[in-house]
mmCIF file of C-alpha atoms in Angstrom:
data_model
loop_
_atom_site.group_PDB
_atom_site.id
_atom_site.type_symbol
_atom_site.label_atom_id
_atom_site.label_comp_id
_atom_site.label_asym_id
_atom_site.label_seq_id
_atom_site.Cartn_x
_atom_site.Cartn_y
_atom_site.Cartn_z
ATOM 1 C CA MET E 146 2.594 64.083 -83.250
ATOM 2 C CA LYS E 147 1.793 67.320 -81.448
ATOM 3 C CA LEU E 148 -1.277 67.068 -79.236
ATOM 4 C CA GLU E 149 -3.901 69.724 -78.734
ATOM 5 C CA PRO E 150 -3.781 71.205 -75.199
ATOM 6 C CA ASP E 151 -7.044 69.499 -74.179
ATOM 7 C CA GLU E 152 -5.719 66.088 -75.237
ATOM 8 C CA ARG E 153 -2.330 66.686 -73.597
ATOM 9 C CA TYR E 154 -3.821 67.549 -70.227
ATOM 10 C CA MET E 155 -6.383 64.746 -70.487
ATOM 11 C CA TRP E 156 -3.556 62.262 -71.033
ATOM 12 C CA MET E 157 -2.059 63.605 -67.801
ATOM 13 C CA ALA E 158 -5.382 62.998 -66.046
ATOM 14 C CA LEU E 159 -5.561 59.440 -67.414
ATOM 15 C CA ASP E 160 -2.001 58.704 -66.323
ATOM 16 C CA LEU E 161 -2.801 59.978 -62.836
ATOM 17 C CA ALA E 162 -5.972 57.877 -62.727
ATOM 18 C CA ARG E 163 -4.014 54.689 -63.525
ATOM 19 C CA ARG E 164 -2.093 55.115 -60.283
ATOM 20 C CA GLY E 165 -5.227 53.926 -58.477
ATOM 21 C CA TRP E 166 -5.381 50.703 -60.540
ATOM 22 C CA GLY E 167 -6.842 47.882 -58.457
ATOM 23 C CA LYS E 168 -7.273 50.053 -55.345
ATOM 24 C CA THR E 169 -10.443 52.021 -56.028
ATOM 25 C CA ASN E 170 -12.961 49.213 -56.650
ATOM 26 C CA PRO E 171 -15.908 49.421 -56.775
ATOM 27 C CA ASN E 172 -15.242 53.101 -57.504
ATOM 28 C CA PRO E 173 -13.710 54.291 -60.794
ATOM 29 C CA MET E 174 -10.114 55.374 -61.328
ATOM 30 C CA VAL E 175 -10.084 59.146 -61.636
ATOM 31 C CA GLY E 176 -7.306 61.653 -62.247
ATOM 32 C CA ALA E 177 -7.623 65.427 -62.196
ATOM 33 C CA VAL E 178 -5.424 68.238 -63.537
ATOM 34 C CA LEU E 179 -5.971 71.954 -62.907
ATOM 35 C CA VAL E 180 -4.469 74.314 -65.499
ATOM 36 C CA LYS E 181 -4.245 78.104 -65.348
ATOM 37 C CA GLY E 182 -2.422 80.289 -67.839
ATOM 38 C CA GLY E 183 -0.834 77.229 -69.464
ATOM 39 C CA GLU E 184 0.586 76.054 -66.141
ATOM 40 C CA VAL E 185 -0.465 73.000 -64.141
ATOM 41 C CA VAL E 186 -1.417 74.332 -60.701
ATOM 42 C CA GLY E 187 -2.891 71.212 -59.123
ATOM 43 C CA THR E 188 -3.137 67.452 -59.653
ATOM 44 C CA GLY E 189 -4.759 64.558 -57.866
ATOM 45 C CA PHE E 190 -6.004 61.005 -58.244
ATOM 46 C CA HIS E 191 -8.456 58.806 -56.384
ATOM 47 C CA LYS E 192 -6.307 56.515 -54.251
ATOM 48 C CA LYS E 193 -8.825 54.213 -52.598
ATOM 49 C CA ALA E 194 -12.569 53.712 -52.225
ATOM 50 C CA GLY E 195 -13.852 55.910 -49.421
ATOM 51 C CA GLU E 196 -10.971 58.371 -49.621
ATOM 52 C CA ARG E 197 -10.955 61.858 -51.155
ATOM 53 C CA HIS E 198 -11.723 62.184 -54.828
ATOM 54 C CA ALA E 199 -9.193 63.326 -57.415
ATOM 55 C CA GLU E 200 -10.836 66.709 -57.998
ATOM 56 C CA VAL E 201 -10.774 67.628 -54.302
ATOM 57 C CA ILE E 202 -7.094 66.727 -53.986
ATOM 58 C CA ALA E 203 -6.221 68.820 -57.045
ATOM 59 C CA LEU E 204 -8.218 71.790 -55.723
ATOM 60 C CA GLU E 205 -6.488 71.617 -52.351
ATOM 61 C CA GLU E 206 -3.077 71.579 -54.027
ATOM 62 C CA ALA E 207 -3.973 74.559 -56.202
ATOM 63 C CA GLY E 208 -5.495 76.638 -53.413
ATOM 64 C CA GLU E 209 -6.345 80.154 -54.607
ATOM 65 C CA ARG E 210 -4.769 79.424 -57.989
ATOM 66 C CA ALA E 211 -7.810 77.237 -58.757
ATOM 67 C CA ARG E 212 -9.910 80.385 -59.299
ATOM 68 C CA GLY E 213 -10.304 80.944 -63.042
ATOM 69 C CA SER E 214 -8.603 77.624 -63.935
ATOM 70 C CA THR E 215 -9.623 74.755 -66.211
ATOM 71 C CA LEU E 216 -10.142 71.339 -64.655
ATOM 72 C CA TYR E 217 -9.328 68.230 -66.711
ATOM 73 C CA VAL E 218 -10.835 65.008 -65.386
ATOM 74 C CA ASN E 219 -11.337 61.631 -67.058
ATOM 75 C CA LEU E 220 -14.852 61.151 -65.641
ATOM 76 C CA GLU E 221 -17.728 63.504 -64.954
ATOM 77 C CA PRO E 222 -17.426 64.921 -61.397
ATOM 78 C CA CYS E 223 -19.853 63.400 -58.919
ATOM 79 C CA SER E 224 -22.935 65.322 -57.808
ATOM 80 C CA HIS E 225 -24.289 63.099 -55.029
ATOM 81 C CA PHE E 226 -23.379 62.229 -51.468
ATOM 82 C CA GLY E 227 -21.755 58.803 -51.372
ATOM 83 C CA ARG E 228 -18.851 57.819 -49.183
ATOM 84 C CA THR E 229 -17.580 61.381 -49.710
ATOM 85 C CA PRO E 230 -19.329 64.733 -50.404
ATOM 86 C CA PRO E 231 -20.106 65.727 -54.028
ATOM 87 C CA CYS E 232 -17.181 67.124 -56.009
ATOM 88 C CA VAL E 233 -19.221 69.544 -58.126
ATOM 89 C CA GLU E 234 -19.915 71.811 -55.154
ATOM 90 C CA GLU E 235 -16.208 71.946 -54.314
ATOM 91 C CA ILE E 236 -15.437 72.832 -57.943
ATOM 92 C CA ILE E 237 -18.043 75.600 -57.943
ATOM 93 C CA MET E 238 -16.862 77.089 -54.630
ATOM 94 C CA ALA E 239 -13.224 77.054 -55.827
ATOM 95 C CA GLY E 240 -14.133 79.318 -58.764
ATOM 96 C CA VAL E 241 -13.078 76.947 -61.555
ATOM 97 C CA ARG E 242 -13.873 78.533 -64.936
ATOM 98 C CA LYS E 243 -14.140 75.457 -67.167
ATOM 99 C CA VAL E 244 -14.337 71.684 -66.777
ATOM 100 C CA VAL E 245 -13.157 69.263 -69.487
ATOM 101 C CA ALA E 246 -14.433 65.724 -68.779
ATOM 102 C CA ALA E 247 -13.501 62.784 -70.968
ATOM 103 C CA CYS E 248 -16.839 61.039 -70.528
ATOM 104 C CA VAL E 249 -20.150 61.128 -68.705
ATOM 105 C CA ASP E 250 -20.426 58.979 -65.574
ATOM 106 C CA PRO E 251 -22.712 55.970 -66.300
ATOM 107 C CA ASN E 252 -23.722 55.773 -62.621
ATOM 108 C CA PRO E 253 -27.509 56.361 -62.592
ATOM 109 C CA LEU E 254 -27.025 58.579 -59.524
ATOM 110 C CA ILE E 255 -24.918 60.941 -61.647
ATOM 111 C CA ALA E 256 -25.326 60.336 -65.420
ATOM 112 C CA GLY E 257 -25.076 63.959 -66.530
ATOM 113 C CA LYS E 258 -26.336 65.555 -63.316
ATOM 114 C CA GLY E 259 -22.841 66.704 -62.389
ATOM 115 C CA ILE E 260 -22.416 68.378 -65.768
ATOM 116 C CA ARG E 261 -25.799 70.112 -65.514
ATOM 117 C CA ARG E 262 -25.020 71.386 -62.015
ATOM 118 C CA LEU E 263 -21.723 72.860 -63.227
ATOM 119 C CA GLN E 264 -23.425 74.519 -66.193
ATOM 120 C CA GLU E 265 -26.143 75.955 -63.961
ATOM 121 C CA ALA E 266 -23.372 77.557 -61.889
ATOM 122 C CA GLY E 267 -21.987 79.229 -64.998
ATOM 123 C CA ILE E 268 -19.058 76.881 -65.533
ATOM 124 C CA LYS E 269 -18.254 75.903 -69.127
ATOM 125 C CA VAL E 270 -18.203 72.142 -69.694
ATOM 126 C CA LYS E 271 -16.666 70.147 -72.522
ATOM 127 C CA THR E 272 -16.914 66.355 -72.871
ATOM 128 C CA GLY E 273 -15.638 63.707 -75.284
ATOM 129 C CA VAL E 274 -11.887 64.379 -75.111
ATOM 130 C CA LEU E 275 -10.163 60.933 -75.297
ATOM 131 C CA GLU E 276 -13.544 59.452 -74.435
ATOM 132 C CA GLU E 277 -12.851 55.898 -75.642
ATOM 133 C CA LYS E 278 -9.511 55.805 -73.792
ATOM 134 C CA ALA E 279 -11.269 56.903 -70.626
ATOM 135 C CA LYS E 280 -14.014 54.305 -70.989
ATOM 136 C CA ARG E 281 -11.493 51.533 -71.583
ATOM 137 C CA LEU E 282 -9.501 52.580 -68.505
ATOM 138 C CA ASN E 283 -12.617 52.239 -66.344
ATOM 139 C CA GLU E 284 -14.137 49.261 -68.134
ATOM 140 C CA VAL E 285 -14.592 47.428 -64.829
ATOM 141 C CA PHE E 286 -16.509 50.337 -63.300
ATOM 142 C CA PHE E 287 -18.648 50.879 -66.399
ATOM 143 C CA LYS E 288 -19.743 47.222 -66.422
ATOM 144 C CA TYR E 289 -20.351 46.991 -62.680
ATOM 145 C CA ILE E 290 -22.207 50.275 -62.191
ATOM 146 C CA THR E 291 -24.627 49.597 -65.060
ATOM 147 C CA THR E 292 -25.279 45.862 -64.501
ATOM 148 C CA LYS E 293 -24.335 45.273 -60.840
ATOM 149 C CA MET E 294 -22.337 42.293 -62.103
ATOM 150 C CA PRO E 295 -18.547 41.839 -62.043
ATOM 151 C CA PHE E 296 -16.340 42.495 -65.045
ATOM 152 C CA ILE E 297 -15.062 39.009 -65.917
ATOM 153 C CA ILE E 298 -11.554 38.329 -67.227
ATOM 154 C CA VAL E 299 -10.700 34.780 -68.263
ATOM 155 C CA LYS E 300 -7.004 33.955 -68.123
ATOM 156 C CA ALA E 301 -5.493 30.857 -69.703
ATOM 157 C CA ALA E 302 -1.943 29.677 -70.403
ATOM 158 C CA MET E 303 -1.590 27.318 -73.335
ATOM 159 C CA THR E 304 0.868 25.829 -75.764
ATOM 160 C CA MET E 305 1.032 26.744 -79.446
ATOM 161 C CA ASP E 306 -1.218 23.778 -80.226
ATOM 162 C CA GLY E 307 -3.833 25.031 -77.771
ATOM 163 C CA LYS E 308 -3.269 22.698 -74.814
ATOM 164 C CA ILE E 309 -3.442 23.813 -71.180
ATOM 165 C CA ALA E 310 -1.975 20.551 -69.855
ATOM 166 C CA THR E 311 -0.526 17.245 -71.019
ATOM 167 C CA VAL E 312 -2.652 14.139 -71.487
ATOM 168 C CA ALA E 313 -1.603 13.258 -67.922
ATOM 169 C CA GLY E 314 -2.902 16.591 -66.629
ATOM 170 C CA LYS E 315 0.521 18.186 -66.035
ATOM 171 C CA SER E 316 0.535 21.959 -66.508
ATOM 172 C CA ARG E 317 3.510 23.339 -64.518
ATOM 173 C CA TRP E 318 4.857 25.317 -66.094
ATOM 174 C CA ILE E 319 3.472 26.135 -69.529
ATOM 175 C CA SER E 320 4.040 29.875 -69.387
ATOM 176 C CA GLY E 321 7.304 31.601 -68.500
ATOM 177 C CA GLU E 322 8.242 33.507 -65.388
ATOM 178 C CA LYS E 323 7.391 36.939 -66.791
ATOM 179 C CA SER E 324 3.903 35.763 -67.746
ATOM 180 C CA ARG E 325 3.345 34.262 -64.306
ATOM 181 C CA LYS E 326 4.383 37.540 -62.660
ATOM 182 C CA LEU E 327 1.787 39.391 -64.706
ATOM 183 C CA VAL E 328 -0.872 36.889 -63.621
ATOM 184 C CA HIS E 329 -0.069 37.582 -59.970
ATOM 185 C CA ARG E 330 -0.373 41.285 -60.725
ATOM 186 C CA LEU E 331 -3.796 40.648 -62.262
ATOM 187 C CA ARG E 332 -4.796 38.717 -59.163
ATOM 188 C CA SER E 333 -3.695 41.545 -56.891
ATOM 189 C CA ILE E 334 -5.900 44.113 -58.667
ATOM 190 C CA SER E 335 -8.978 41.863 -58.927
ATOM 191 C CA ASP E 336 -11.731 41.729 -56.330
ATOM 192 C CA GLY E 337 -12.195 38.004 -56.824
ATOM 193 C CA ILE E 338 -10.571 34.963 -58.391
ATOM 194 C CA MET E 339 -12.704 32.041 -59.516
ATOM 195 C CA VAL E 340 -12.038 28.402 -60.422
ATOM 196 C CA GLY E 341 -14.171 25.306 -60.802
ATOM 197 C CA ILE E 342 -14.013 22.360 -58.427
ATOM 198 C CA ASN E 343 -12.160 20.232 -60.984
ATOM 199 C CA THR E 344 -9.233 22.686 -60.952
ATOM 200 C CA VAL E 345 -9.056 22.448 -57.155
ATOM 201 C CA LEU E 346 -9.200 18.650 -57.170
ATOM 202 C CA LYS E 347 -6.472 18.427 -59.817
ATOM 203 C CA ASP E 348 -4.045 21.196 -58.779
ATOM 204 C CA ASP E 349 -4.842 22.052 -55.121
ATOM 205 C CA PRO E 350 -4.021 25.743 -55.812
ATOM 206 C CA LEU E 351 -3.656 28.492 -53.223
ATOM 207 C CA LEU E 352 -4.996 31.256 -55.514
ATOM 208 C CA THR E 353 -3.179 34.136 -53.825
ATOM 209 C CA ALA E 354 -1.360 37.186 -55.211
ATOM 210 C CA ARG E 355 2.380 36.710 -54.745
ATOM 211 C CA LEU E 356 4.275 39.779 -55.918
ATOM 212 C CA ASP E 357 8.049 40.239 -55.889
ATOM 213 C CA ASP E 358 7.847 43.096 -53.412
ATOM 214 C CA GLY E 359 5.593 41.117 -51.088
ATOM 215 C CA GLY E 360 2.769 43.605 -51.608
ATOM 216 C CA GLY E 361 -0.551 43.243 -53.333
ATOM 217 C CA ASN E 362 -3.960 42.192 -52.091
ATOM 218 C CA ASN E 363 -5.352 38.685 -52.171
ATOM 219 C CA PRO E 364 -8.637 38.497 -54.081
ATOM 220 C CA VAL E 365 -11.663 36.748 -52.648
ATOM 221 C CA ARG E 366 -11.379 33.106 -53.723
ATOM 222 C CA ILE E 367 -14.536 31.664 -55.286
ATOM 223 C CA ILE E 368 -14.917 27.942 -55.942
ATOM 224 C CA VAL E 369 -17.765 26.842 -58.221
ATOM 225 C CA ASP E 370 -18.795 23.464 -56.832
ATOM 226 C CA SER E 371 -22.422 22.456 -57.409
ATOM 227 C CA LYS E 372 -22.318 19.336 -55.212
ATOM 228 C CA GLY E 373 -20.038 20.432 -52.379
ATOM 229 C CA ARG E 374 -17.104 18.188 -53.245
ATOM 230 C CA LEU E 375 -14.430 20.608 -51.969
ATOM 231 C CA PRO E 376 -12.122 18.556 -49.688
ATOM 232 C CA LEU E 377 -11.400 19.884 -46.215
ATOM 233 C CA ASP E 378 -7.659 19.229 -46.534
ATOM 234 C CA THR E 379 -7.116 21.467 -49.583
ATOM 235 C CA LYS E 380 -4.919 24.545 -49.325
ATOM 236 C CA ILE E 381 -7.914 26.751 -50.001
ATOM 237 C CA VAL E 382 -9.945 25.387 -47.093
ATOM 238 C CA GLN E 383 -6.980 25.255 -44.743
ATOM 239 C CA THR E 384 -6.300 28.976 -45.303
ATOM 240 C CA ALA E 385 -9.923 30.166 -45.391
ATOM 241 C CA PHE E 386 -9.707 31.900 -42.009
ATOM 242 C CA ARG E 387 -6.868 34.075 -43.383
ATOM 243 C CA ILE E 388 -8.095 34.660 -46.935
ATOM 244 C CA ASN E 389 -11.734 35.311 -47.827
ATOM 245 C CA THR E 390 -13.112 32.210 -49.526
ATOM 246 C CA ILE E 391 -16.539 31.564 -51.018
ATOM 247 C CA LEU E 392 -17.943 28.184 -52.011
ATOM 248 C CA ALA E 393 -20.577 28.738 -54.708
ATOM 249 C CA THR E 394 -22.787 25.680 -54.550
ATOM 250 C CA THR E 395 -26.393 24.507 -54.866
ATOM 251 C CA GLU E 396 -29.038 22.724 -52.841
ATOM 252 C CA LEU E 397 -27.449 19.463 -54.051
ATOM 253 C CA ALA E 398 -24.502 19.870 -51.644
ATOM 254 C CA PRO E 399 -24.700 17.763 -48.431
ATOM 255 C CA PRO E 400 -25.644 19.990 -45.459
ATOM 256 C CA ASP E 401 -23.126 18.239 -43.179
ATOM 257 C CA LYS E 402 -20.313 18.983 -45.622
ATOM 258 C CA LEU E 403 -21.316 22.621 -45.855
ATOM 259 C CA LYS E 404 -21.375 22.860 -42.057
ATOM 260 C CA ALA E 405 -17.858 21.441 -41.912
ATOM 261 C CA LEU E 406 -16.628 23.904 -44.545
ATOM 262 C CA ARG E 407 -18.125 26.798 -42.603
ATOM 263 C CA SER E 408 -16.250 25.655 -39.505
ATOM 264 C CA TYR E 409 -13.009 26.204 -41.443
ATOM 265 C CA GLY E 410 -13.996 29.769 -42.354
ATOM 266 C CA VAL E 411 -15.418 29.106 -45.827
ATOM 267 C CA GLU E 412 -18.408 31.266 -46.723
ATOM 268 C CA VAL E 413 -21.051 29.079 -48.344
ATOM 269 C CA LEU E 414 -23.163 30.734 -51.021
ATOM 270 C CA ILE E 415 -26.187 28.699 -52.099
ATOM 271 C CA VAL E 416 -26.985 29.612 -55.704
ATOM 272 C CA PRO E 417 -30.009 28.476 -57.741
ATOM 273 C CA SER E 418 -29.193 25.485 -59.905
ATOM 274 C CA ARG E 419 -29.921 24.840 -63.548
ATOM 275 C CA ALA E 420 -29.608 21.368 -64.995
ATOM 276 C CA GLY E 421 -27.971 20.309 -61.719
ATOM 277 C CA GLN E 422 -25.214 22.938 -61.973
ATOM 278 C CA VAL E 423 -24.549 26.345 -60.449
ATOM 279 C CA ASP E 424 -26.460 28.970 -62.411
ATOM 280 C CA LEU E 425 -23.535 31.185 -63.385
ATOM 281 C CA TYR E 426 -25.681 34.192 -64.257
ATOM 282 C CA GLU E 427 -27.310 34.115 -60.818
ATOM 283 C CA LEU E 428 -23.886 33.629 -59.237
ATOM 284 C CA MET E 429 -22.612 36.811 -60.889
ATOM 285 C CA LEU E 430 -25.594 38.738 -59.562
ATOM 286 C CA SER E 431 -24.840 37.419 -56.066
ATOM 287 C CA LEU E 432 -21.167 38.375 -56.329
ATOM 288 C CA GLY E 433 -22.149 41.835 -57.548
ATOM 289 C CA ARG E 434 -24.283 42.313 -54.446
ATOM 290 C CA LYS E 435 -21.122 41.611 -52.445
ATOM 291 C CA GLU E 436 -19.409 44.500 -54.287
ATOM 292 C CA ILE E 437 -17.135 42.152 -56.220
ATOM 293 C CA SER E 438 -16.761 44.347 -59.297
ATOM 294 C CA SER E 439 -13.913 42.489 -61.044
ATOM 295 C CA LEU E 440 -13.381 38.766 -61.344
ATOM 296 C CA LEU E 441 -10.357 36.880 -62.671
ATOM 297 C CA VAL E 442 -11.242 33.371 -63.810
ATOM 298 C CA GLU E 443 -8.437 30.816 -63.828
ATOM 299 C CA GLY E 444 -10.547 27.729 -64.331
ATOM 300 C CA GLY E 445 -10.289 24.959 -66.868
ATOM 301 C CA GLY E 446 -12.050 24.468 -70.175
ATOM 302 C CA THR E 447 -15.342 23.448 -68.572
ATOM 303 C CA LEU E 448 -15.880 26.606 -66.537
ATOM 304 C CA ASN E 449 -14.467 28.838 -69.283
ATOM 305 C CA TYR E 450 -16.835 27.449 -71.901
ATOM 306 C CA SER E 451 -19.825 27.678 -69.576
ATOM 307 C CA LEU E 452 -19.092 31.370 -68.991
ATOM 308 C CA LEU E 453 -18.596 31.966 -72.717
ATOM 309 C CA GLN E 454 -21.848 30.216 -73.535
ATOM 310 C CA GLU E 455 -23.604 32.500 -71.070
ATOM 311 C CA ASN E 456 -22.088 35.623 -72.710
ATOM 312 C CA LEU E 457 -20.514 36.447 -69.346
ATOM 313 C CA ILE E 458 -16.869 36.845 -70.394
ATOM 314 C CA ASP E 459 -15.852 40.475 -70.862
ATOM 315 C CA LYS E 460 -12.134 40.077 -71.579
ATOM 316 C CA ILE E 461 -9.543 37.364 -72.171
ATOM 317 C CA TYR E 462 -5.850 37.112 -71.371
ATOM 318 C CA PHE E 463 -4.473 34.152 -73.346
ATOM 319 C CA PHE E 464 -0.791 33.396 -72.781
ATOM 320 C CA ILE E 465 0.725 31.266 -75.559
ATOM 321 C CA ALA E 466 4.020 29.485 -74.894
ATOM 322 C CA PRO E 467 6.366 28.162 -77.647
ATOM 323 C CA LEU E 468 5.601 24.532 -76.758
ATOM 324 C CA LEU E 469 3.815 21.675 -78.515
ATOM 325 C CA LEU E 470 2.117 18.865 -76.571
ATOM 326 C CA GLY E 471 -0.303 17.069 -78.877
ATOM 327 C CA GLY E 472 -2.807 14.518 -77.638
ATOM 328 C CA VAL E 473 -6.488 14.289 -78.466
ATOM 329 C CA ALA E 474 -7.316 13.983 -74.762
ATOM 330 C CA ALA E 475 -5.106 16.886 -73.644
ATOM 331 C CA PRO E 476 -7.328 19.662 -72.204
ATOM 332 C CA THR E 477 -7.878 22.984 -73.954
ATOM 333 C CA PRO E 478 -8.969 26.413 -72.663
ATOM 334 C CA LEU E 479 -12.508 25.895 -73.971
ATOM 335 C CA GLU E 480 -14.244 22.544 -73.843
ATOM 336 C CA GLY E 481 -17.973 21.898 -73.411
ATOM 337 C CA SER E 482 -20.201 21.058 -76.355
ATOM 338 C CA GLY E 483 -18.737 23.621 -78.749
ATOM 339 C CA VAL E 484 -20.329 24.948 -81.918
ATOM 340 C CA TYR E 485 -21.154 23.186 -85.188
ATOM 341 C CA GLU E 486 -20.746 26.017 -87.665
ATOM 342 C CA MET E 487 -18.010 28.621 -88.061
ATOM 343 C CA ASP E 488 -20.750 31.245 -88.242
ATOM 344 C CA ASP E 489 -21.632 30.356 -84.642
ATOM 345 C CA SER E 490 -18.168 31.195 -83.297
ATOM 346 C CA TRP E 491 -17.468 33.993 -80.858
ATOM 347 C CA VAL E 492 -15.509 36.831 -82.471
ATOM 348 C CA VAL E 493 -12.722 38.394 -80.388
ATOM 349 C CA GLU E 494 -12.497 42.147 -80.836
ATOM 350 C CA GLY E 495 -10.088 44.890 -79.802
ATOM 351 C CA MET E 496 -7.110 42.537 -79.779
ATOM 352 C CA GLU E 497 -3.751 43.515 -78.360
ATOM 353 C CA ILE E 498 -0.657 41.306 -78.676
ATOM 354 C CA ARG E 499 2.368 41.565 -76.395
ATOM 355 C CA GLN E 500 5.555 39.543 -76.118
ATOM 356 C CA LEU E 501 6.658 38.467 -72.634
ATOM 357 C CA ASP E 502 10.090 36.895 -73.108
ATOM 358 C CA LYS E 503 9.293 33.798 -75.189
ATOM 359 C CA ASP E 504 5.540 33.888 -74.551
ATOM 360 C CA LEU E 505 2.897 35.759 -76.514
ATOM 361 C CA LEU E 506 -0.003 37.381 -74.678
ATOM 362 C CA ILE E 507 -3.237 37.990 -76.568
ATOM 363 C CA ILE E 508 -5.731 40.319 -74.913
ATOM 364 C CA GLY E 509 -9.185 40.717 -76.397
ATOM 365 C CA TYR E 510 -12.902 41.133 -75.889
ATOM 366 C CA PRO E 511 -15.275 38.323 -76.949
ATOM 367 C CA ALA E 512 -18.203 39.948 -78.708
ATOM 368 C CA ARG E 513 -21.679 39.245 -77.370
ATOM 369 C CA ARG E 514 -23.771 37.213 -79.746
ATOM 370 C CA GLU E 515 -27.133 35.529 -80.049
ATOM 371 C CA LYS E 516 -27.634 32.245 -78.240
ATOM 372 C CA ILE E 517 -27.391 29.224 -80.503
ATOM 373 C CA VAL E 518 -29.365 26.005 -80.593
ATOM 374 C CA HIS E 519 -27.337 22.798 -80.535
ATOM 375 C CA ARG E 520 -28.790 20.264 -82.913
ATOM 376 C CA ASP E 521 -28.054 17.361 -80.574
ATOM 377 C CA SER E 522 -29.874 18.849 -77.580
ATOM 378 C CA GLY E 523 -32.577 21.011 -79.076
ATOM 379 C CA ARG E 524 -31.956 23.489 -76.274
ATOM 380 C CA ALA E 525 -30.905 27.072 -76.646
ATOM 381 C CA GLY E 526 -29.231 29.770 -74.687
ATOM 382 C CA ARG E 527 -28.565 29.455 -71.027
ATOM 383 C CA ASN E 528 -27.868 25.745 -70.693
ATOM 384 C CA ILE E 529 -24.343 24.798 -69.696
ATOM 385 C CA GLY E 530 -24.162 21.683 -71.799
ATOM 386 C CA SER E 531 -22.115 18.842 -70.343
ATOM 387 C CA ALA E 532 -20.213 21.068 -67.945
ATOM 388 C CA THR E 533 -19.618 19.586 -64.506
ATOM 389 C CA LEU E 534 -18.872 22.230 -61.936
#
């Protein structure tokens, strides 16, 4: 299918933006393309938070050829002083004739101000080209900048009968090598990785990003542990001086234990409790204040269900291996109290299915829904049921 010029150049901008995947947080991924007389005269993408923006790089590459050109960018150019000067002034001074932006920046500091400033300077502005593609690309930024809470991805590897381990708790390895490599890639582009204390006690994981080329960044490790049960001899504690580690706990944790954990380099974050457990909503607000904009959750069924019940899960990555385990007591990706009626289920939208060797990967977005009342508890909404974290 032949694309219109605006769509063709916007696809180029989106492809450029993706090159900053996992490196720009908490900033958005942005790509810019300058076109003059049907020729691309400058390109750029935002490489890292604090570094030059895509538009500025493209303008520098174009030089004098930027005068009278059209700028294609997947997000409205910034109009405020942040870590770098505003891009709109650079665009105006370069003599750009027209700006095509895929979508308006949801950042309250911008939110249309950049577009208005360009229009006031006599520059034509067009928005809405590949808008949904652009929003999906920067879904982490859109969530974080509007809520100050991290975008939460829950990852789980399971068998075809929905088990994440055997009845004896054995889970290595359910998914294949290609799936595990993708998980390490997801870790490397996430600001944080979170598990519950039960996962640590059972598996003693390291929770690092181990890529084939030895690159990648380790996310901040976050352990949800309401009573401070994290053992000092675990891999996570023993490596806390090298890799940022946060224990999310409550006032129920013994002060002496917390002091000992701090001596190993663990950052202790005291979070308000609810029903004796870490209040997950308050935890997400605290992590957002630490500029953790994306969070990969690799916990068990207890933590996963608690997050789902709180309407906190934004996206799921479910890896399904061609294995069958059986067993009523074998754990599943979602446990907790569950729902009574099919009408109370969470609907997964925007599904994408990929094949990774023998595994299937299902990616989707659990739709937000009204809180339900469990008939056995009489309580609604933000309780976390029988979860023990």
